[in-house]
Short mmCIF file of C-alpha atoms and ligand atoms in Angstrom, two decimals:
data_model
loop_
_atom_site.label_atom_id
_atom_site.label_comp_id
_atom_site.label_asym_id
_atom_site.label_seq_id
_atom_site.Cartn_x
_atom_site.Cartn_y
_atom_site.Cartn_z
CA MET X 481 29.20 32.32 -46.24
CA SER X 482 31.75 33.71 -43.49
CA ARG X 483 30.94 35.72 -40.66
CA MET X 484 33.21 38.34 -42.55
CA PHE X 485 31.09 38.43 -45.75
CA ARG X 486 27.32 37.92 -42.87
CA LYS X 487 28.80 41.14 -41.40
CA VAL X 488 29.08 43.15 -44.63
CA ILE X 489 27.21 42.19 -47.12
CA LEU X 490 23.67 41.93 -43.97
CA GLY X 491 24.81 44.18 -41.30
CA GLU X 492 24.84 41.26 -38.72
CA THR X 493 26.48 37.98 -37.58
CA VAL X 494 24.34 36.03 -37.47
CA VAL X 495 21.29 35.31 -39.67
CA ARG X 496 18.07 33.29 -37.95
CA GLU X 497 14.64 33.67 -39.21
CA PHE X 498 13.41 35.05 -35.81
CA SER X 499 14.05 37.93 -34.43
CA THR X 500 13.05 37.92 -30.80
CA VAL X 501 12.03 41.91 -29.63
CA GLY X 502 9.90 43.34 -26.71
CA ILE X 503 7.34 45.79 -27.28
CA ASN X 504 4.82 47.28 -24.73
CA ASP X 505 1.79 47.74 -26.24
CA VAL X 506 2.28 49.86 -28.98
CA VAL X 507 3.37 48.12 -32.14
CA GLY X 508 4.39 50.85 -35.39
CA GLU X 509 3.75 48.53 -38.04
CA LYS X 510 0.22 49.06 -40.21
CA VAL X 511 -1.25 46.16 -41.78
CA TYR X 512 -4.21 47.02 -44.26
CA LEU X 513 -7.05 44.03 -46.28
CA GLN X 514 -7.74 45.25 -50.05
CA ALA X 515 -11.38 43.78 -50.96
CA GLY X 516 -12.45 44.77 -54.17
CA ASP X 517 -12.53 48.86 -53.90
CA LEU X 518 -12.62 48.46 -49.86
CA LEU X 519 -9.57 49.46 -48.36
CA ILE X 520 -9.80 48.02 -44.68
CA ASP X 521 -7.50 48.67 -41.69
CA VAL X 522 -7.29 45.71 -40.25
CA THR X 523 -4.35 46.91 -37.51
CA GLU X 524 -5.78 45.73 -34.39
CA ASN X 525 -7.26 42.66 -35.95
CA GLN X 526 -5.06 40.28 -38.58
CA TRP X 527 -3.92 37.98 -36.69
CA MET X 528 -1.37 34.84 -38.68
CA LEU X 529 -3.15 31.28 -37.65
CA GLY X 530 -2.07 28.77 -39.62
CA LEU X 531 1.46 27.85 -41.42
CA GLU X 532 0.60 25.27 -44.01
CA PRO X 533 -0.77 27.19 -46.51
CA LEU X 534 -0.19 30.17 -44.19
CA THR X 535 -3.70 31.39 -43.24
CA PHE X 536 -4.92 34.67 -41.75
CA GLY X 537 -7.50 35.49 -39.69
CA ILE X 538 -9.30 38.65 -39.85
CA TRP X 539 -12.57 39.91 -38.11
CA VAL X 540 -14.95 42.57 -38.44
CA GLU X 541 -17.85 43.16 -36.63
CA SER X 542 -19.21 46.12 -39.22
CA ASN X 543 -22.11 44.44 -41.94
CA GLU X 544 -20.37 46.66 -44.92
CA TYR X 545 -17.35 44.86 -43.82
CA LYS X 546 -19.17 41.75 -43.41
CA GLU X 547 -20.78 42.12 -47.03
CA ALA X 548 -17.42 43.70 -49.13
CA LEU X 549 -15.37 40.70 -47.08
CA GLY X 550 -18.81 37.81 -48.14
CA GLN X 551 -18.98 40.03 -51.84
CA ASN X 552 -14.82 39.24 -52.55
CA THR X 553 -13.18 35.90 -52.81
CA ASP X 554 -9.91 37.63 -53.12
CA TYR X 555 -7.98 39.77 -51.70
CA THR X 556 -4.61 42.11 -51.15
CA ILE X 557 -2.62 42.14 -47.52
CA TYR X 558 -0.68 44.94 -47.11
CA PHE X 559 1.97 45.91 -44.51
CA ARG X 560 2.72 48.88 -44.10
CA ARG X 561 5.20 51.41 -41.53
CA THR X 562 2.82 53.53 -42.01
CA ALA X 563 -0.94 54.38 -43.07
CA PRO X 564 -0.76 55.17 -46.86
CA GLU X 565 -1.68 58.75 -48.02
CA HIS X 566 -4.76 57.49 -49.99
CA PRO X 567 -6.25 54.41 -50.04
CA ARG X 568 -4.79 53.62 -53.75
CA HIS X 569 -1.64 53.79 -52.97
CA ALA X 570 -1.52 51.09 -50.30
CA GLY X 571 1.22 49.17 -52.20
CA ARG X 572 2.58 51.71 -52.11
CA ASN X 573 6.55 51.40 -49.46
CA ALA X 574 4.89 48.43 -47.82
CA LEU X 575 6.66 46.45 -46.13
CA ALA X 576 5.58 43.40 -47.71
CA LEU X 577 2.02 42.54 -49.18
CA ALA X 578 0.18 38.84 -49.96
CA ARG X 579 -2.66 38.17 -52.25
CA LEU X 580 -5.54 35.99 -50.42
CA ASN X 581 -8.08 33.05 -51.52
CA PHE X 582 -10.94 32.41 -49.28
CA PHE X 583 -10.73 29.77 -47.38
CA ASP X 584 -13.89 30.14 -44.53
CA ARG X 585 -15.16 31.83 -42.47
CA ILE X 586 -17.04 31.75 -38.97
CA ASP X 587 -19.43 34.32 -38.23
CA ASP X 588 -21.22 35.01 -34.50
CA GLU X 589 -22.80 37.62 -33.33
CA LYS X 590 -19.57 39.90 -32.11
CA GLY X 591 -18.92 39.52 -35.46
CA THR X 592 -17.26 37.73 -38.28
CA LEU X 593 -13.87 35.94 -39.19
CA PHE X 594 -12.84 35.72 -42.50
CA LEU X 595 -10.33 32.63 -42.72
CA LEU X 596 -8.08 33.80 -45.25
CA GLN X 597 -4.82 31.58 -47.35
CA VAL X 598 -2.11 33.49 -49.08
CA LYS X 599 -2.08 32.89 -52.14
CA SER X 600 1.32 34.91 -53.64
CA SER X 601 3.53 36.89 -51.83
CA ARG X 602 6.25 40.23 -52.40
CA ILE X 603 8.08 41.58 -49.94
CA PHE X 604 10.38 44.28 -49.81
CA HIS X 605 12.76 44.40 -46.75
CA ILE X 606 15.39 44.56 -48.87
CA ASN X 607 17.16 43.98 -52.03
CA SER X 608 15.63 41.55 -54.54
CA LEU X 609 18.71 40.26 -55.09
CA LYS X 610 20.33 39.85 -51.27
CA ALA X 611 17.45 38.26 -50.44
CA ARG X 612 16.95 35.80 -53.56
CA LEU X 613 21.16 35.23 -52.28
CA ILE X 614 19.73 35.44 -48.46
CA TYR X 615 17.48 32.68 -49.15
CA ARG X 616 20.08 29.99 -51.20
CA LYS X 617 22.42 30.63 -47.92
CA PHE X 618 20.62 30.30 -44.79
CA TYR X 619 17.25 29.70 -45.36
CA LYS X 620 16.89 27.02 -48.71
CA LYS X 621 15.87 23.27 -47.63
CA PRO X 622 13.25 21.03 -49.47
CA GLU X 623 10.05 22.03 -46.94
CA VAL X 624 11.45 25.50 -47.57
CA SER X 625 11.54 27.32 -50.84
CA PHE X 626 11.55 30.94 -52.01
CA GLU X 627 7.83 31.08 -52.50
CA LYS X 628 7.28 29.61 -48.27
CA LEU X 629 10.29 32.01 -47.05
CA LYS X 630 8.20 35.19 -48.41
CA ALA X 631 5.39 34.08 -47.09
CA VAL X 632 6.61 33.75 -43.64
CA ALA X 633 8.21 37.02 -43.68
CA THR X 634 5.06 38.89 -44.68
CA ALA X 635 3.42 37.17 -42.61
CA TYR X 636 6.32 38.31 -39.50
CA SER X 637 6.46 42.06 -40.88
CA TYR X 638 3.51 42.30 -37.88
CA PRO X 639 5.24 41.42 -34.95
CA ARG X 640 3.64 38.55 -32.96
CA ARG X 641 3.13 38.57 -29.76
CA VAL X 642 5.11 35.79 -27.91
CA ARG X 643 1.62 34.13 -24.74
CA VAL X 644 2.17 31.33 -22.58
CA ILE X 645 -0.69 28.17 -22.45
CA SER X 646 -1.55 26.16 -19.75
CA PHE X 647 -4.00 22.92 -20.15
CA LYS X 648 -4.98 20.40 -16.96
CA GLN X 649 -6.45 17.09 -17.56
CA GLY X 650 -7.79 15.08 -14.26
CA ASN X 651 -4.81 15.89 -11.82
CA ASP X 652 -1.58 13.96 -13.60
CA TYR X 653 -1.22 15.31 -17.01
CA ASN X 654 -0.27 19.76 -16.36
CA TYR X 655 1.27 20.93 -18.97
CA ILE X 656 2.78 24.70 -19.62
CA PHE X 657 3.61 25.65 -23.10
CA PRO X 658 4.49 28.90 -25.56
CA MET X 659 2.66 29.71 -28.70
CA ASP X 660 2.69 32.88 -30.92
CA LEU X 661 -0.05 31.64 -33.73
CA LEU X 662 -2.30 34.08 -31.41
CA GLY X 663 -4.95 35.82 -31.68
CA ASP X 664 -6.93 37.66 -29.26
CA ILE X 665 -10.09 39.96 -29.86
CA ARG X 666 -10.64 42.06 -26.70
CA GLN X 667 -13.77 44.18 -27.84
CA SER X 668 -15.27 40.44 -28.47
CA GLY X 669 -14.37 38.31 -25.89
CA ARG X 670 -13.10 35.71 -28.02
CA TYR X 671 -9.96 34.12 -28.73
CA LEU X 672 -8.01 32.18 -31.45
CA LEU X 673 -5.39 29.51 -30.88
CA GLY X 674 -4.16 27.94 -34.51
CA MET X 675 -2.64 24.63 -33.04
CA ARG X 676 -0.49 22.45 -34.81
CA HIS X 677 -1.45 18.61 -35.71
CA SER X 678 2.05 16.99 -33.93
CA ASN X 679 1.29 18.75 -30.61
CA GLN X 680 -0.09 15.91 -28.98
CA VAL X 681 -1.81 18.26 -26.45
CA LEU X 682 -4.74 19.59 -29.58
CA THR X 683 -6.65 17.04 -29.20
CA LYS X 684 -6.56 16.82 -25.40
CA ILE X 685 -7.43 19.96 -25.27
CA MET X 686 -9.86 19.49 -28.47
CA ASP X 687 -12.68 17.28 -25.36
CA VAL X 688 -11.84 19.78 -22.23
CA LYS X 689 -12.77 22.58 -24.80
CA LYS X 690 -10.78 25.13 -21.89
CA ILE X 691 -7.56 26.34 -22.44
CA VAL X 692 -5.24 29.57 -19.78
CA VAL X 693 -3.16 32.12 -22.26
CA SER X 694 -1.31 34.43 -20.44
CA GLU X 695 0.56 37.98 -21.04
CA ALA X 696 4.16 37.22 -19.71
CA PRO X 697 7.43 39.37 -19.98
CA ALA X 698 9.86 39.41 -22.92
CA SER X 699 12.70 39.52 -19.49
CA TYR X 700 11.52 35.11 -19.51
CA LYS X 701 12.35 34.58 -23.10
CA GLN X 702 14.91 31.79 -21.67
CA VAL X 703 12.19 29.73 -19.44
CA ILE X 704 9.74 30.34 -22.70
CA TYR X 705 11.46 29.36 -25.04
CA GLN X 706 12.74 25.70 -22.72
CA LEU X 707 9.04 25.39 -22.82
CA GLY X 708 8.17 25.05 -25.65
CA ARG X 709 10.87 22.40 -25.33
CA ASN X 710 9.03 19.79 -23.48
CA HIS X 711 6.89 17.13 -25.26
CA SER X 712 3.76 17.63 -25.21
CA ALA X 713 2.76 13.12 -24.39
CA ALA X 714 5.03 13.41 -21.17
CA PRO X 715 4.94 17.16 -19.24
CA PRO X 716 7.27 16.65 -16.58
CA SER X 717 5.60 17.40 -14.00
CA LEU X 718 5.01 20.65 -11.68
CA ASP X 719 7.40 20.43 -9.32
CA GLN X 720 9.88 19.58 -11.93
CA LEU X 721 9.39 23.32 -13.59
CA PRO X 722 12.00 25.79 -12.49
CA PHE X 723 8.81 28.30 -11.58
CA PRO X 724 6.55 28.16 -8.64
CA VAL X 725 2.45 27.85 -10.09
CA ILE X 726 -0.75 30.23 -9.55
CA THR X 727 -4.20 27.66 -10.07
CA THR X 728 -6.54 30.04 -12.20
CA ARG X 729 -9.56 30.82 -10.56
CA GLN X 730 -12.41 29.06 -12.52
CA PHE X 731 -10.07 26.61 -14.37
CA GLY X 732 -8.27 25.41 -12.05
CA PHE X 733 -4.96 25.30 -14.90
CA PRO X 734 -1.21 25.80 -13.10
CA ALA X 735 0.47 29.09 -14.91
CA PRO X 736 3.70 30.50 -13.87
CA ASP X 737 4.26 33.02 -11.24
CA TRP X 738 5.41 34.97 -13.35
CA VAL X 739 2.90 35.45 -15.02
CA GLU X 740 1.40 39.02 -15.27
CA SER X 741 -2.16 38.37 -16.71
CA TYR X 742 -4.49 35.39 -17.93
CA LYS X 743 -7.91 34.68 -19.92
CA GLU X 744 -9.28 31.84 -19.43
CA VAL X 745 -10.49 30.78 -22.80
CA THR X 746 -13.52 28.27 -23.26
CA ILE X 747 -13.76 26.62 -27.14
CA HIS X 748 -16.86 27.20 -29.23
CA LYS X 749 -15.67 25.41 -32.46
CA THR X 750 -12.49 24.07 -34.33
CA VAL X 751 -11.60 25.04 -37.49
CA ASP X 752 -8.88 22.59 -39.40
CA LEU X 753 -6.57 25.05 -41.41
CA GLY X 754 -4.23 22.36 -42.79
CA SER X 755 -1.32 22.52 -40.94
CA HIS X 756 -2.64 23.77 -37.39
CA MET X 757 -5.48 23.28 -36.02
CA LEU X 758 -8.28 26.60 -35.16
CA LEU X 759 -9.50 26.93 -32.00
CA TYR X 760 -12.11 29.70 -31.80
CA GLY X 761 -12.74 29.91 -28.17
CA GLU X 762 -14.67 32.82 -25.65
CA TRP X 763 -13.13 34.33 -22.47
CA THR X 764 -14.85 34.78 -19.67
CA GLU X 765 -12.25 35.44 -16.88
CA ASP X 766 -9.37 38.00 -17.67
CA ALA X 767 -7.27 38.38 -14.02
CA VAL X 768 -4.35 41.17 -14.26
CA LEU X 769 -1.92 40.34 -11.31
CA LYS X 770 1.14 42.34 -12.40
CA SER X 771 1.68 45.49 -14.17
CA PRO X 772 2.95 45.01 -17.99
CA THR X 773 6.14 45.27 -19.15
CA PRO X 774 7.64 44.65 -23.03
CA ARG X 775 6.50 41.83 -24.26
CA LEU X 776 8.26 39.04 -26.34
CA HIS X 777 6.69 39.03 -29.89
CA HIS X 778 9.01 37.13 -33.24
CA ILE X 779 9.56 39.55 -36.47
CA HIS X 780 10.69 38.28 -39.56
CA PHE X 781 15.23 38.28 -39.84
CA LEU X 782 14.54 40.32 -43.37
CA HIS X 783 11.53 43.30 -41.61
CA PHE X 784 14.48 43.52 -38.50
CA LEU X 785 16.95 44.00 -41.30
CA ASN X 786 15.30 47.13 -42.77
CA GLN X 787 14.75 48.00 -39.80
CA LYS X 788 18.25 48.24 -38.10
CA SER X 789 18.56 50.01 -41.98
CA ARG X 790 16.04 52.12 -40.69
CA LYS X 791 17.79 52.33 -37.84
CA GLY X 792 15.22 52.64 -35.73
CA ALA X 793 14.36 48.76 -34.22
CA TYR X 794 12.83 47.33 -31.43
CA PRO X 795 15.04 45.85 -28.51
CA ILE X 796 16.58 42.11 -29.38
CA VAL X 797 15.88 40.61 -26.24
C1 FMN D 1239 8.14 30.69 -28.84
C2 FMN D 1239 7.36 29.60 -29.64
C3 FMN D 1239 6.54 29.69 -29.90
C4 FMN D 1239 5.72 28.35 -30.68
N1 FMN D 1239 4.25 28.74 -31.50
C5 FMN D 1239 3.07 27.85 -31.78
C6 FMN D 1239 2.15 28.21 -31.97
O1 FMN D 1239 1.65 28.99 -32.11
N2 FMN D 1239 0.74 27.07 -32.38
C7 FMN D 1239 1.77 25.50 -32.16
O2 FMN D 1239 1.52 24.33 -31.73
N3 FMN D 1239 2.94 25.43 -31.27
C8 FMN D 1239 4.02 26.41 -31.66
N4 FMN D 1239 4.70 26.36 -30.15
C9 FMN D 1239 5.54 24.75 -30.58
C10 FMN D 1239 4.90 24.47 -29.12
O3 FMN D 1239 5.46 25.41 -27.88
C11 FMN D 1239 5.38 22.92 -28.85
O4 FMN D 1239 5.38 21.93 -29.87
C12 FMN D 1239 4.74 22.50 -27.27
O5 FMN D 1239 5.28 23.11 -26.53
C13 FMN D 1239 4.30 20.50 -27.80
O6 FMN D 1239 5.64 19.85 -27.86
P1 FMN D 1239 6.01 19.07 -28.31
O7 FMN D 1239 5.88 19.36 -30.11
O8 FMN D 1239 7.66 18.24 -28.11
O9 FMN D 1239 4.79 18.29 -28.39
C14 FMN D 1239 5.80 27.64 -30.72
C15 FMN D 1239 7.06 26.82 -29.87
C16 FMN D 1239 7.80 27.87 -29.59
C17 FMN D 1239 9.18 28.02 -28.64
#
């Protein structure tokens, strides 16, 4: 497709999978989960944790919600720009929605994590013909069906924050890399990480059961992406990194000296989600080092096009 055509049809010269945006603490989008007659605002308590199949984690604390989710086996998740006018109208003007199946649950004294897998999804970011056209021209690959594109676009209709992970085993193996399949259950001191099986650091983390998750400024995007290209089997030594590191307080793991805060997480449980492994942990230390600045987030490109058409896009980083 010519550059001119992309510009005229999409208003953009480059089509990508994700847009990287900088957001302060306030995310505008709202997320709701429907289970039977109940519609729950899960905006602050929903995370994407696995990709194949696409798996969401939903955290609930009240007995009413635990029972309602426990009694159902299928659910609908709605991604919206604003709250619905009525609980029965969660699908009206939604950005995207997905039907979900129950997969597993983790019951903890602080709450319950429901793991729900996408069965089908619908997206409304742009006109459906245009979405099909973009899919055929740009996203279609043997491993990317239209269903897959819709599921990923649904999940990234809510900005997913990129954080920097640190791990250390013995004196020689120090590894720093980015992740966005993460959930910080702040109020309950729990942390969720969705890590690909192909990532060689996974088995090491499962042995050591410790990890550090840092919040980093969006302005470090280039460095953060560079860290994603290191090979986990043979990460660079600390003196080869293009920045100095600090040592975390309890675990003594290395973190870039530009991180704004970090949490030291002890892994209590793992659940195999297919392509990814869920690491379920508890954080004991929340060290704040600097004042927060906008953080790096991923949104789907189709969601970005929708925002742009409404002249309400997050700033691109
Ligand atoms: C922005 C960004 C986000 C990422 N998020 C994840 C993630 O959530 N889970 C994961 O397993 N890998 C994620 N990765 C890939 C890991 O960072 C990468 O697999 C890791 O650096 C190991 O390198 P290797 O796969 O070459 O061994 C992400 C990469 C980037 C650049």
